[in-house]
PDB file of C-alpha atoms and ligand atoms in Angstrom:
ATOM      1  CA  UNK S  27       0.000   0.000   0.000  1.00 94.00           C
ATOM      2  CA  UNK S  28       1.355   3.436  -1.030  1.00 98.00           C
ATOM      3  CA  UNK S  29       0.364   6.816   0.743  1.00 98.00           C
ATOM      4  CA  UNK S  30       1.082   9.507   2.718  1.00 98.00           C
ATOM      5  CA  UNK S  31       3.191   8.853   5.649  1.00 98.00           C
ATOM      6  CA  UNK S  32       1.435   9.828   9.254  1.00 97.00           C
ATOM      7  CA  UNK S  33       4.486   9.935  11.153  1.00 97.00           C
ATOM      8  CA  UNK S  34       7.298  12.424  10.614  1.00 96.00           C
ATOM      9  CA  UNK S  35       8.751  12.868   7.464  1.00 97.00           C
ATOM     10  CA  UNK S  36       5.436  13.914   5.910  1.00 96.00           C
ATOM     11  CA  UNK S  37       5.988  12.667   2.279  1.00 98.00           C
ATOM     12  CA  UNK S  38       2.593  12.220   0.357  1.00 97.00           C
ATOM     13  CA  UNK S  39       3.650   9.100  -1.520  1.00 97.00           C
ATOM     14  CA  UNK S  40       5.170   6.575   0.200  1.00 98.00           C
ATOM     15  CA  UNK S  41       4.936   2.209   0.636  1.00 98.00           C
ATOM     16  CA  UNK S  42       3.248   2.115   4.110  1.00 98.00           C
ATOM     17  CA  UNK S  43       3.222  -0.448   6.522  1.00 98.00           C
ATOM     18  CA  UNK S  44       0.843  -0.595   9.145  1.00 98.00           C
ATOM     19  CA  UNK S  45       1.555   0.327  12.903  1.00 97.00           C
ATOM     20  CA  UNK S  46      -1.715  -0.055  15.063  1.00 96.00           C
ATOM     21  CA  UNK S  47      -4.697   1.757  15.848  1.00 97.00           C
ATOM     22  CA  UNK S  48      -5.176   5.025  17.252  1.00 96.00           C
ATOM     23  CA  UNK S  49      -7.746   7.194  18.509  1.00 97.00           C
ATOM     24  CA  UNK S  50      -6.913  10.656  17.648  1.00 95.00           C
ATOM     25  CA  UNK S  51      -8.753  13.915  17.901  1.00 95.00           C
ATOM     26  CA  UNK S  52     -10.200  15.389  14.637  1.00 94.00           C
ATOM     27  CA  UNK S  53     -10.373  19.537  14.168  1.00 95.00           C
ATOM     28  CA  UNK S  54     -14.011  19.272  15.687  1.00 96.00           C
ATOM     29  CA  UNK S  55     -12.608  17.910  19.320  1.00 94.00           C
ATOM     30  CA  UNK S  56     -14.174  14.479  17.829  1.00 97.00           C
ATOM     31  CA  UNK S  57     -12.097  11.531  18.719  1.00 97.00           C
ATOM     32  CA  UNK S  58     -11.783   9.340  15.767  1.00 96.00           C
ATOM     33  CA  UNK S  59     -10.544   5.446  16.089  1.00 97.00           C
ATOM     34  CA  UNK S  60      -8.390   4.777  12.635  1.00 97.00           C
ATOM     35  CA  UNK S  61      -5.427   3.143  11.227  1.00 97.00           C
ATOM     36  CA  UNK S  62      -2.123   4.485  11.787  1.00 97.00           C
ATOM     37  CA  UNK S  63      -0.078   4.362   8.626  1.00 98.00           C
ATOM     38  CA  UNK S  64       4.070   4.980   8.595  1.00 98.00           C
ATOM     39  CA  UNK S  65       7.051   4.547   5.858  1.00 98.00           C
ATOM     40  CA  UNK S  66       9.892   2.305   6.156  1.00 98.00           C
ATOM     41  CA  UNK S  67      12.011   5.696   7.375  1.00 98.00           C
ATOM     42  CA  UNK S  68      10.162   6.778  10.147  1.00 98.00           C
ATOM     43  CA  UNK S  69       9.136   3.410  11.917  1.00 97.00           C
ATOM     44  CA  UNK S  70      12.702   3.143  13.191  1.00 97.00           C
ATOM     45  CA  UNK S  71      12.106   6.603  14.832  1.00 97.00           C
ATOM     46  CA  UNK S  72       9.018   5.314  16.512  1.00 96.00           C
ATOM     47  CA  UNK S  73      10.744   2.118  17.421  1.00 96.00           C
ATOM     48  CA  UNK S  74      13.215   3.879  19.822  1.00 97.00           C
ATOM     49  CA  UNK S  75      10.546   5.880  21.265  1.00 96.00           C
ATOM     50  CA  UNK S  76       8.305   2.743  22.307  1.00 96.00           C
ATOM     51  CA  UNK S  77      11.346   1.003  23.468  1.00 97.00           C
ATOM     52  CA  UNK S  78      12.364   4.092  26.112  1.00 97.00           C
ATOM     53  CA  UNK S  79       8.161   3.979  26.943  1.00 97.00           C
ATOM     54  CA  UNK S  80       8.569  -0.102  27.410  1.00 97.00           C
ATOM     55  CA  UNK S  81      11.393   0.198  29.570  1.00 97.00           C
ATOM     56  CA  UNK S  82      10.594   3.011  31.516  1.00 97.00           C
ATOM     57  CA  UNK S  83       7.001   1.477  32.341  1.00 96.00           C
ATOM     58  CA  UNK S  84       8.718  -2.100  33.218  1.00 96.00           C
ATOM     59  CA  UNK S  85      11.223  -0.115  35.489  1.00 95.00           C
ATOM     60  CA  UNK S  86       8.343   1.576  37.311  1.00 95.00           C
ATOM     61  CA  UNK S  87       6.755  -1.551  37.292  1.00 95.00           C
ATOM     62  CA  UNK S  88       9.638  -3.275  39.192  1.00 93.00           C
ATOM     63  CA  UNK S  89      10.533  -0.508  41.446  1.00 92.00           C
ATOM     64  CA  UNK S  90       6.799  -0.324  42.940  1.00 84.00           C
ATOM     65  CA  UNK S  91       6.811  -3.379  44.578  1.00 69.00           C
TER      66      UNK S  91
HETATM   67 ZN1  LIG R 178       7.634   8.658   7.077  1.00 81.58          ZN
END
């Protein structure tokens, strides 16, 4: 599938790969539940961001007990 690229590098054209779902707030304050849609570029990007989230949340996890 080719498209625009909802992540960060904002090209219009791109093969897209699919990342999850995501509720996200439209222009009226509506909260839509869609696909999420990135290129091949920017899913690394997003990668290291959900690893820090994962491993911050497991820390917090641990340390709580
Ligand atoms: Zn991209």
């Amino acid at each position: 599938m080719t498209g625009p690229c909802m992540l960060y590098c904002g090209r219009a054209a791109v093969p897209l790969q699919w990342v999850g779902s995501v509720k996200a707030p439209t222009r009226t304050g509506a909260i839509l539940t869609g696909d999420l849609y990135a290129c091949a570029d920017c899913l690394p990007h997003l990668g290291v961001m959900v690893e820090r989230h994962v491993q911050e949340r497991d820390l917090k996890a641990l340390t709580a007990r």
